[in-house]
PDB file of C-alpha atoms and ligand atoms in Angstrom:
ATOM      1  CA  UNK A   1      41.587  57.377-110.601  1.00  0.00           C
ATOM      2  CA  UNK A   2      38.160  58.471-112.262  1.00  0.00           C
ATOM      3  CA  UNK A   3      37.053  61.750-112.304  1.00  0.00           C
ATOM      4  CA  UNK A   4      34.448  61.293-109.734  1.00  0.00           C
ATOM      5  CA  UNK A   5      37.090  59.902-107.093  1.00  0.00           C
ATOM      6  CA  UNK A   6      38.873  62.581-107.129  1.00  0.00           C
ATOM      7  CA  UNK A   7      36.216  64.765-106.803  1.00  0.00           C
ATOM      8  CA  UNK A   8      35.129  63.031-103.485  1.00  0.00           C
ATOM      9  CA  UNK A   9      38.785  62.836-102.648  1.00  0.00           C
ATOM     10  CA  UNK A  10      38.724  66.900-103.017  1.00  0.00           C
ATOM     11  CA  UNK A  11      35.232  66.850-100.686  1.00  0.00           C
ATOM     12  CA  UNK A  12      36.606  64.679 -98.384  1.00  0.00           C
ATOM     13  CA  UNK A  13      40.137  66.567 -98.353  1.00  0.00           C
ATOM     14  CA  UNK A  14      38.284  69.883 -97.196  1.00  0.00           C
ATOM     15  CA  UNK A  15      36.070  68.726 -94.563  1.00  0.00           C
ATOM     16  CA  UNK A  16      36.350  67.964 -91.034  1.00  0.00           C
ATOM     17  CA  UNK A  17      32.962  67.402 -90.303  1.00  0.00           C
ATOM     18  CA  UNK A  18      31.864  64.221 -92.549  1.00  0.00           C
ATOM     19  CA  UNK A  19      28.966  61.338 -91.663  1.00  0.00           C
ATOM     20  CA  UNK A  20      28.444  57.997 -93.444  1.00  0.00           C
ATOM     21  CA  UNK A  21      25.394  56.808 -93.457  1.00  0.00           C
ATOM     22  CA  UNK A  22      25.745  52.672 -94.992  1.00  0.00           C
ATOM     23  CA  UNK A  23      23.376  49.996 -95.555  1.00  0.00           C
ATOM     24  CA  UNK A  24      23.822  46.589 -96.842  1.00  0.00           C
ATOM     25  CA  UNK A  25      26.174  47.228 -99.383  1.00  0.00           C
ATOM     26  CA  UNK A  26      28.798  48.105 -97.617  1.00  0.00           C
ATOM     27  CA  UNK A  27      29.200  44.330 -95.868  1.00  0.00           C
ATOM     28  CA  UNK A  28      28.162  42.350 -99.338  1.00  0.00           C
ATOM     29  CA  UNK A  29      32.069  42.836-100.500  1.00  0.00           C
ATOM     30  CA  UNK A  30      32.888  41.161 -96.603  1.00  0.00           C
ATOM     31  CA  UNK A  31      30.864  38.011 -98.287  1.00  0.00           C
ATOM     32  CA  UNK A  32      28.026  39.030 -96.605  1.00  0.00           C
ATOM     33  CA  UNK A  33      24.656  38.760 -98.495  1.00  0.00           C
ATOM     34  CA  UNK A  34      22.552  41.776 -98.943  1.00  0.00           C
ATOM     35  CA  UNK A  35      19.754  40.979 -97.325  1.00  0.00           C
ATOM     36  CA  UNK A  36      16.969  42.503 -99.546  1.00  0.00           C
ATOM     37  CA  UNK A  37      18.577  42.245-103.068  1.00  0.00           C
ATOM     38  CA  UNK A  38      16.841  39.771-106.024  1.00  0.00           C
ATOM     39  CA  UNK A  39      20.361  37.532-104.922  1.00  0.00           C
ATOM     40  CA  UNK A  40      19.795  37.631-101.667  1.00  0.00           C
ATOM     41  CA  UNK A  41      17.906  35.984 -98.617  1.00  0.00           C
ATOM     42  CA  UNK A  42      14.476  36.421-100.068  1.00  0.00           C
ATOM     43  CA  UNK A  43      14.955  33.953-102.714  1.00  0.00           C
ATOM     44  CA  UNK A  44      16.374  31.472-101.065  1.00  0.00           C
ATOM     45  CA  UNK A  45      14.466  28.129-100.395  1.00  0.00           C
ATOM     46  CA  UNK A  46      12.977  28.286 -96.642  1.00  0.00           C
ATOM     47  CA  UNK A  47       9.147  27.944 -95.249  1.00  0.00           C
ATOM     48  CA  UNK A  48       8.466  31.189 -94.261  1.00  0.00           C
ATOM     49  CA  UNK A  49       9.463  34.692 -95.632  1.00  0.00           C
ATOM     50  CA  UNK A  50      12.817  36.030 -94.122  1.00  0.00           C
ATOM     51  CA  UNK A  51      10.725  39.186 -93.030  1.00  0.00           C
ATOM     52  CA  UNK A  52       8.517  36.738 -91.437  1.00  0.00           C
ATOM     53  CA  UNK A  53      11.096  34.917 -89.426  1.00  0.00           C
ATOM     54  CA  UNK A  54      12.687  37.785 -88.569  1.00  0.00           C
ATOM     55  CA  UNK A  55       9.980  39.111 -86.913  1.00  0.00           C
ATOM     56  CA  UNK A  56       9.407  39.628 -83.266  1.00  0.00           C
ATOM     57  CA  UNK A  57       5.890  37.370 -83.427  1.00  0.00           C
ATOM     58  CA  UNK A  58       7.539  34.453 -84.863  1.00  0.00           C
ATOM     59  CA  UNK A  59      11.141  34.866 -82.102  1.00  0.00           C
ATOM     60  CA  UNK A  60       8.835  34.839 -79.377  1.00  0.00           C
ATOM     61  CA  UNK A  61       6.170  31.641 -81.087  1.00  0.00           C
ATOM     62  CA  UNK A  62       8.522  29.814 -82.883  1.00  0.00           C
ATOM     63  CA  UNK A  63      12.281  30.331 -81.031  1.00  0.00           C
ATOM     64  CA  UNK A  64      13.972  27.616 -82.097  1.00  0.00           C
ATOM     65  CA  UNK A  65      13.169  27.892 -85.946  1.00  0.00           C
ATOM     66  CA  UNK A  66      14.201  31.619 -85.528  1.00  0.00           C
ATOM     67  CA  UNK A  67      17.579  30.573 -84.336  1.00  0.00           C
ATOM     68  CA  UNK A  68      17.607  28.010 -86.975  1.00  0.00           C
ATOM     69  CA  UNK A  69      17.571  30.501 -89.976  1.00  0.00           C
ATOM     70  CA  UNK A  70      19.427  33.182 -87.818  1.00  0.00           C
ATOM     71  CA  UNK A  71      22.704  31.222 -87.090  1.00  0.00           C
ATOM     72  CA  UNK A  72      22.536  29.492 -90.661  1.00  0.00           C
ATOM     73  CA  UNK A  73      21.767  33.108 -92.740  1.00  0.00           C
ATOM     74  CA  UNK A  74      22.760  36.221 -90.346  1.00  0.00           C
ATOM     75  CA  UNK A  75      25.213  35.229 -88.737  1.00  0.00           C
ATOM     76  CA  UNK A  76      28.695  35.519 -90.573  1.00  0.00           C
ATOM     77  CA  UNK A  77      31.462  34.844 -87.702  1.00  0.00           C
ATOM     78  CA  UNK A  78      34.439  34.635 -90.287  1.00  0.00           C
ATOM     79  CA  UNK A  79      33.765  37.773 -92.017  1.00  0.00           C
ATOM     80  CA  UNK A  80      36.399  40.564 -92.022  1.00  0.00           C
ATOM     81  CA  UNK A  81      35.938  44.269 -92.771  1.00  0.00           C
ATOM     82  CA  UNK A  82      36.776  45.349 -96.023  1.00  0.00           C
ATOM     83  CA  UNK A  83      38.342  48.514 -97.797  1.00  0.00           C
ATOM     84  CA  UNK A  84      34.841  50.608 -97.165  1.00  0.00           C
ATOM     85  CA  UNK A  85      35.329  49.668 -93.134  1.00  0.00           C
ATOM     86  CA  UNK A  86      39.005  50.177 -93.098  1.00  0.00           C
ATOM     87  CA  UNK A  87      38.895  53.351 -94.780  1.00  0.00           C
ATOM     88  CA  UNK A  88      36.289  55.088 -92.578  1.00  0.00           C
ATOM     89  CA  UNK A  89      37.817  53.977 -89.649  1.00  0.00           C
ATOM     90  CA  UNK A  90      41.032  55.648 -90.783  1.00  0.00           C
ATOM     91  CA  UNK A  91      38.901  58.692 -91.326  1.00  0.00           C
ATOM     92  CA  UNK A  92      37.764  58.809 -88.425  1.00  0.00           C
ATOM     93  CA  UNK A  93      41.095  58.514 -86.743  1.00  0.00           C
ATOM     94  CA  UNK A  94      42.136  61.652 -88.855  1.00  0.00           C
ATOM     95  CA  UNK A  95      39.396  63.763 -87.169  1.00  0.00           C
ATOM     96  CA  UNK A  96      37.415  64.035 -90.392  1.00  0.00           C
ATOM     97  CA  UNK A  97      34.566  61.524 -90.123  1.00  0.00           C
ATOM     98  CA  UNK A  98      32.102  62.212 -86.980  1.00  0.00           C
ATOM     99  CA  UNK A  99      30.168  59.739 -87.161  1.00  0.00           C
ATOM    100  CA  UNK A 100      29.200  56.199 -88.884  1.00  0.00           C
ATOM    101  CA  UNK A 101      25.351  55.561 -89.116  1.00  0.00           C
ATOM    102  CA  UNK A 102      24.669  51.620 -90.282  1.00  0.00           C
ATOM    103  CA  UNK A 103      21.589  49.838 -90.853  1.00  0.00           C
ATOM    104  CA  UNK A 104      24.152  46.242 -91.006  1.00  0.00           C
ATOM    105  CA  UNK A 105      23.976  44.226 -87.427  1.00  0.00           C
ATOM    106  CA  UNK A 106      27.382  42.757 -88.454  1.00  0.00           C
ATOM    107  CA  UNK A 107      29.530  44.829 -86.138  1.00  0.00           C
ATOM    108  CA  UNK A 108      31.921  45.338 -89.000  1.00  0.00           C
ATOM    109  CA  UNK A 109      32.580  48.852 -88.736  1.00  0.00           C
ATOM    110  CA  UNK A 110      33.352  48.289 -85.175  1.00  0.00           C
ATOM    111  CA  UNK A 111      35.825  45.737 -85.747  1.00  0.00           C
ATOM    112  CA  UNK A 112      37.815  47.624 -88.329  1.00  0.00           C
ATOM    113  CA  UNK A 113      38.289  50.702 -85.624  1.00  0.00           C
ATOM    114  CA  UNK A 114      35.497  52.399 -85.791  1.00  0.00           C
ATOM    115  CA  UNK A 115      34.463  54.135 -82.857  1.00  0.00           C
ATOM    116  CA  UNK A 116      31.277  56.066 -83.079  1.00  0.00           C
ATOM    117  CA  UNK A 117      29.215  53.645 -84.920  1.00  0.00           C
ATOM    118  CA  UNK A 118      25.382  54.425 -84.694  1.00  0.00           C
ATOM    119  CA  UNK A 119      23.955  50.756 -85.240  1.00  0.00           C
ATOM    120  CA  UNK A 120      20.038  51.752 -86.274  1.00  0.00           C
ATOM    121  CA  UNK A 121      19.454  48.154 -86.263  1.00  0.00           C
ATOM    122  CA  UNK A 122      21.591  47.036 -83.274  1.00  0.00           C
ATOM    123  CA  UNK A 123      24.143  44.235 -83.700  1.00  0.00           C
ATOM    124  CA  UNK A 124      24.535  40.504 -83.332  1.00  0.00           C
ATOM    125  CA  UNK A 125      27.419  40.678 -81.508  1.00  0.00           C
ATOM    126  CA  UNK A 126      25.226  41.451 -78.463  1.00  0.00           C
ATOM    127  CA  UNK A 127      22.939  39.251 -77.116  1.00  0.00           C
ATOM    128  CA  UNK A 128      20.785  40.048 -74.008  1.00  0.00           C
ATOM    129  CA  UNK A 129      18.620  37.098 -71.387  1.00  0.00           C
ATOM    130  CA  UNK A 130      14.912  38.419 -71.891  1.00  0.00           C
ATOM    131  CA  UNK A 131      14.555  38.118 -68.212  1.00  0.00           C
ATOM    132  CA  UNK A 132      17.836  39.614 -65.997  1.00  0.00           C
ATOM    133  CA  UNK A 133      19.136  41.278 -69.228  1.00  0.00           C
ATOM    134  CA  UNK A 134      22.271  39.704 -68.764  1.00  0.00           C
ATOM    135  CA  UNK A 135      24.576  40.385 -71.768  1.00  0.00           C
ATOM    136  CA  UNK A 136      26.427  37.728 -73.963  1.00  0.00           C
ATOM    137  CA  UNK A 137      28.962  38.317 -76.502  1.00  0.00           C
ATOM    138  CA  UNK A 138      28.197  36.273 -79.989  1.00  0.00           C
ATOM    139  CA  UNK A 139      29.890  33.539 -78.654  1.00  0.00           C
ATOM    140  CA  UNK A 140      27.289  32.275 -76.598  1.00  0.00           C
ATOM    141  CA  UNK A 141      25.353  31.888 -79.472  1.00  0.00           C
ATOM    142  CA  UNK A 142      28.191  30.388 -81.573  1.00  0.00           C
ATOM    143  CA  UNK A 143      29.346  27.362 -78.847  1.00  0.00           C
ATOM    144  CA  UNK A 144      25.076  26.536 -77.995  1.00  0.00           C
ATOM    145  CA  UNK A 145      22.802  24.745 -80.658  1.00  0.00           C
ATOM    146  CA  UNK A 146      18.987  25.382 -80.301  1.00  0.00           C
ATOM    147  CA  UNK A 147      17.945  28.611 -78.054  1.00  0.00           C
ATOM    148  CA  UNK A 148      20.330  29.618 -76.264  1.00  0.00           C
ATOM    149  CA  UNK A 149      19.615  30.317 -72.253  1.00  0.00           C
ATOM    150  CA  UNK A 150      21.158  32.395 -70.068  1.00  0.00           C
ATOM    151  CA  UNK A 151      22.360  31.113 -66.717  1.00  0.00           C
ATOM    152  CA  UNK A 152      18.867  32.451 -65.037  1.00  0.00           C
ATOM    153  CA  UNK A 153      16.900  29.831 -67.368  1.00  0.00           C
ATOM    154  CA  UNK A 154      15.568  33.197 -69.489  1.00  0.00           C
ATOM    155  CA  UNK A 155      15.968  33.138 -73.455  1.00  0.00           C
ATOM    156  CA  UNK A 156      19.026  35.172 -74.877  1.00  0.00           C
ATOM    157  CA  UNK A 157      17.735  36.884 -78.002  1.00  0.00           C
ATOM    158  CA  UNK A 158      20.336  39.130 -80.439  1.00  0.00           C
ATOM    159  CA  UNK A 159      20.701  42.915 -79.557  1.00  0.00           C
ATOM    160  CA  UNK A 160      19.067  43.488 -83.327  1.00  0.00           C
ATOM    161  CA  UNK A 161      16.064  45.060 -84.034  1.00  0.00           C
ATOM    162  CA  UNK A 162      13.248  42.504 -85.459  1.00  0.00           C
ATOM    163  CA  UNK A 163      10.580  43.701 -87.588  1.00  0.00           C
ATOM    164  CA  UNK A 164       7.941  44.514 -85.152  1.00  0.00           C
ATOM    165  CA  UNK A 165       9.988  46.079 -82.935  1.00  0.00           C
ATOM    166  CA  UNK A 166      10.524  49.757 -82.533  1.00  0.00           C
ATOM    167  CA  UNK A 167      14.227  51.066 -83.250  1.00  0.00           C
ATOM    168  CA  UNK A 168      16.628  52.640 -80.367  1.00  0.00           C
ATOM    169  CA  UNK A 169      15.070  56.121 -79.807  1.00  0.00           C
ATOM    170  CA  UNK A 170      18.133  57.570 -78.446  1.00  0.00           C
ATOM    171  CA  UNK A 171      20.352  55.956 -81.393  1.00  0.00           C
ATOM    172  CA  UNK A 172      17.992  57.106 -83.909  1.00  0.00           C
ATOM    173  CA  UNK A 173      17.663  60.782 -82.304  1.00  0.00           C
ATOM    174  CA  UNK A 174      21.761  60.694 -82.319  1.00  0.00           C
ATOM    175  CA  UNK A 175      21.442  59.905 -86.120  1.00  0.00           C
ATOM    176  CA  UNK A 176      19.206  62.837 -86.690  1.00  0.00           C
ATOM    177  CA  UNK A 177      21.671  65.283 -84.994  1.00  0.00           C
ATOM    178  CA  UNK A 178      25.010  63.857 -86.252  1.00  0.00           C
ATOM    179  CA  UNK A 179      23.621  64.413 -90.250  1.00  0.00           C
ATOM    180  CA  UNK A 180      21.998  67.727 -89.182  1.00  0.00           C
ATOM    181  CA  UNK A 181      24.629  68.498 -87.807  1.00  0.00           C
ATOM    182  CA  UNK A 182      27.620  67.045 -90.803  1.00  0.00           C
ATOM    183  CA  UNK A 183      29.041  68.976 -93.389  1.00  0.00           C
ATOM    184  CA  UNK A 184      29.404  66.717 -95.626  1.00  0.00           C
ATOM    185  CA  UNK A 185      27.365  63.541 -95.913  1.00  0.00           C
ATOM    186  CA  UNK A 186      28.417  60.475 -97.731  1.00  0.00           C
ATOM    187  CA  UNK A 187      25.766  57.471 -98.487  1.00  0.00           C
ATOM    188  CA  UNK A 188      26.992  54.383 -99.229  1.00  0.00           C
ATOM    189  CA  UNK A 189      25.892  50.688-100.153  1.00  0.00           C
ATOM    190  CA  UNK A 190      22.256  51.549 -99.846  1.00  0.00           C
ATOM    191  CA  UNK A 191      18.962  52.495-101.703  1.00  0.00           C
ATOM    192  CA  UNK A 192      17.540  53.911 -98.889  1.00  0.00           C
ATOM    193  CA  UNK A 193      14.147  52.101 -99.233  1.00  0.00           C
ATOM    194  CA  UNK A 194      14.450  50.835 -95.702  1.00  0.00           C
ATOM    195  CA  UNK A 195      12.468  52.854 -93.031  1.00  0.00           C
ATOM    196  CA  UNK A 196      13.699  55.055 -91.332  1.00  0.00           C
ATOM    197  CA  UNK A 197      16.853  55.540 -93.913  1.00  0.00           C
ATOM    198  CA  UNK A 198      15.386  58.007 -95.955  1.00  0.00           C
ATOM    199  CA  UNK A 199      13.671  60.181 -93.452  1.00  0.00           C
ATOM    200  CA  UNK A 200      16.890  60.155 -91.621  1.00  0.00           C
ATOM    201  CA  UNK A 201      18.764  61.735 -94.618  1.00  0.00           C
ATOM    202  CA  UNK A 202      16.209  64.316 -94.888  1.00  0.00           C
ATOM    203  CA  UNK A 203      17.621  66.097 -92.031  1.00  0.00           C
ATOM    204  CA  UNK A 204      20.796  66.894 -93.454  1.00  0.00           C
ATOM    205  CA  UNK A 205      21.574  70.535 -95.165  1.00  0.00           C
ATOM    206  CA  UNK A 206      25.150  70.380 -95.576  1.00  0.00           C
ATOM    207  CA  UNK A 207      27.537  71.039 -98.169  1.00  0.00           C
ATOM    208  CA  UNK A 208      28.045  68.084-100.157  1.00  0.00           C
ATOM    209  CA  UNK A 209      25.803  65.106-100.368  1.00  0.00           C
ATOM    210  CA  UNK A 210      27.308  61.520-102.308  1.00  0.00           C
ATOM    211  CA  UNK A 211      25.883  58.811-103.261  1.00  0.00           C
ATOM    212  CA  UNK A 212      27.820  55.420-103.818  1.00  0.00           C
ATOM    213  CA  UNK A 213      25.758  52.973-104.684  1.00  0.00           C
ATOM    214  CA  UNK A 214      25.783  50.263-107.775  1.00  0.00           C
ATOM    215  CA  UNK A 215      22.183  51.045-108.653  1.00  0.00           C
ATOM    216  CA  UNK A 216      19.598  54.397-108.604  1.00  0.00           C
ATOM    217  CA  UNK A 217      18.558  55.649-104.990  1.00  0.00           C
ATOM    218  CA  UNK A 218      15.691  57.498-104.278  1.00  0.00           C
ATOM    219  CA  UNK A 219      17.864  60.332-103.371  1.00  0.00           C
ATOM    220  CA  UNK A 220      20.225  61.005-106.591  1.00  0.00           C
ATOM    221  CA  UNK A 221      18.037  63.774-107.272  1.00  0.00           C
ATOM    222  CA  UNK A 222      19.335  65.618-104.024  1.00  0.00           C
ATOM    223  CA  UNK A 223      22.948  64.132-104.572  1.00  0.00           C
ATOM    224  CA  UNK A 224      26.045  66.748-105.648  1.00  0.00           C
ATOM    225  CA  UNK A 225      27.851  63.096-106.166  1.00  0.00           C
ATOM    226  CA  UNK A 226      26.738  60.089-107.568  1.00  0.00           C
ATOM    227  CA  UNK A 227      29.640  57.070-107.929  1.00  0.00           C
ATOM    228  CA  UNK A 228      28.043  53.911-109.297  1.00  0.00           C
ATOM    229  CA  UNK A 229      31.048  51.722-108.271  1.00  0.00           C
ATOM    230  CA  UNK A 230      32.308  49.325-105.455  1.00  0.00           C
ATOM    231  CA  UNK A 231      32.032  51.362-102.557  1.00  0.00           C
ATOM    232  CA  UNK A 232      34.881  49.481-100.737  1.00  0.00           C
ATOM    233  CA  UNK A 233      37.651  50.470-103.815  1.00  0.00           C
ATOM    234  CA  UNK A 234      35.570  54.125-104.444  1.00  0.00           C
ATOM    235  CA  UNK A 235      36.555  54.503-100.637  1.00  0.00           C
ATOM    236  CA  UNK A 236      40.012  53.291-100.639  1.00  0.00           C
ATOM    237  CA  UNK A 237      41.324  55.129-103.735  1.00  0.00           C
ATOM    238  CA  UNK A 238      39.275  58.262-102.443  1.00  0.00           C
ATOM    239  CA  UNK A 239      41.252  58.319 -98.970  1.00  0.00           C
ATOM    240  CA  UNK A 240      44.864  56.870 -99.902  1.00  0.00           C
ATOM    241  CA  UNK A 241      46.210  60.253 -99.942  1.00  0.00           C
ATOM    242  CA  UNK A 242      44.435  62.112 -97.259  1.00  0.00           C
TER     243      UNK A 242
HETATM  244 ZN1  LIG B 301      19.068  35.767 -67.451  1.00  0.00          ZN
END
């Protein structure tokens, strides 16, 4: 074990009152692409930008090509959490970690246990009809082709927040108060140049802040932590014997 996983093993030892606050990152080592690094979606061969596509403008003018992309490059059915997932949700189980706030609409951290998961972006394995607001697990959207309908005749678009579209004001408040309100605050798997990440982590004036990330956040500065490693084994060896 390195130095610096023990010393977040010590952190993590003496608090009860911990938040993780993950991006991206934390679902690449689940085989899912980060969406915003030079490897991923960006540079991939399609007409339109990914930020384009993904916007609420082009779901609402051009449906079908938004469900197109979004079942062939967000949507990862077979993926399974990994050691970052499993470990938080065992922290979490231990009464140590309070909270999990994720910019990833995978549902990951959910699956592996997790059970107060603060999804900033919302999730893809929700769906709601844009007319009765009927909800649909992912499901629906896996055994349709095309846009999916709801049984009213309405369009089912994902529970996740498009670019355009203004994030959960109650989630986000919760975010705001669970880091306020944390101890100790771990960031992982992100480099917290996505709105409203950084503003988020401003809020926090706890104890210990870490950073796990594989490259330079705009926050080391602040950080009493820094692990440049895998944040999936950085988490597992750091919580095997807690
Ligand atoms: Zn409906």
């Amino acid at each position: 074990m390195t130095s610096a996983i023990m010393k977040l093993e010590k952190i993590i030892q003496n608090s009860s009152n911990i938040v993780f606050f993950g991006g991206a990152g934390v679902s690449t080592e689940s085989g899912i692409p980060d969406f915003r690094s030079a490897k991923g979606l960006y540079h991939e061969k399609y007409k339109y930008r990914p930020e384009m596509i993904l916007s609420r403008t082009f779901f609402d003018n051009n449906t079908e090509e938004f469900y197109r992309f979004y079942r062939e490059k967000m949507l990862y059915p077979n993926a399974k959490p990994n050691d970052a997932h499993i470990a938080l949700a065992e922290l979490e189980g231990q009464g140590k970690l309070k909270a999990i706030i994720t910019q990833n609409v995978d549902g990951l951290h959910t699956l592996a246990g997790s059970k107060n998961v603060l999804e900033l972006h919302g999730s893809a394995l929700r769906n709601i009809c844009l007319i009765c607001e009927e909800q649909y697990t992912l499901d629906k959207i896996l055994e349709t082709e095309g846009i999916p309908h709801c049984m009213c005749g309405g369009i089912i678009k994902p529970d996740v927040v498009l670019y355009e579209e203004m994030l959960n004001a109650s989630v986000t408040a919760n975010a705001a108060k669970v880091i306020y309100d944390a101890d100790v605050l771990i960031v992982g798997g992100t480099s917290l140049n996505v709105y409203p990440a950084a503003g988020l982590i401003e809020h926090y004036c706890g104890k210990a802040l870490v950073m796990i990330n594989k490259t330079k956040t705009s926050y080391d500065r602040n950080a009493d932590l820094i692990i440049r490693d895998n944040i999936g084994e950085t988490l597992r060896k750091a919580v095997e014997n807690i």
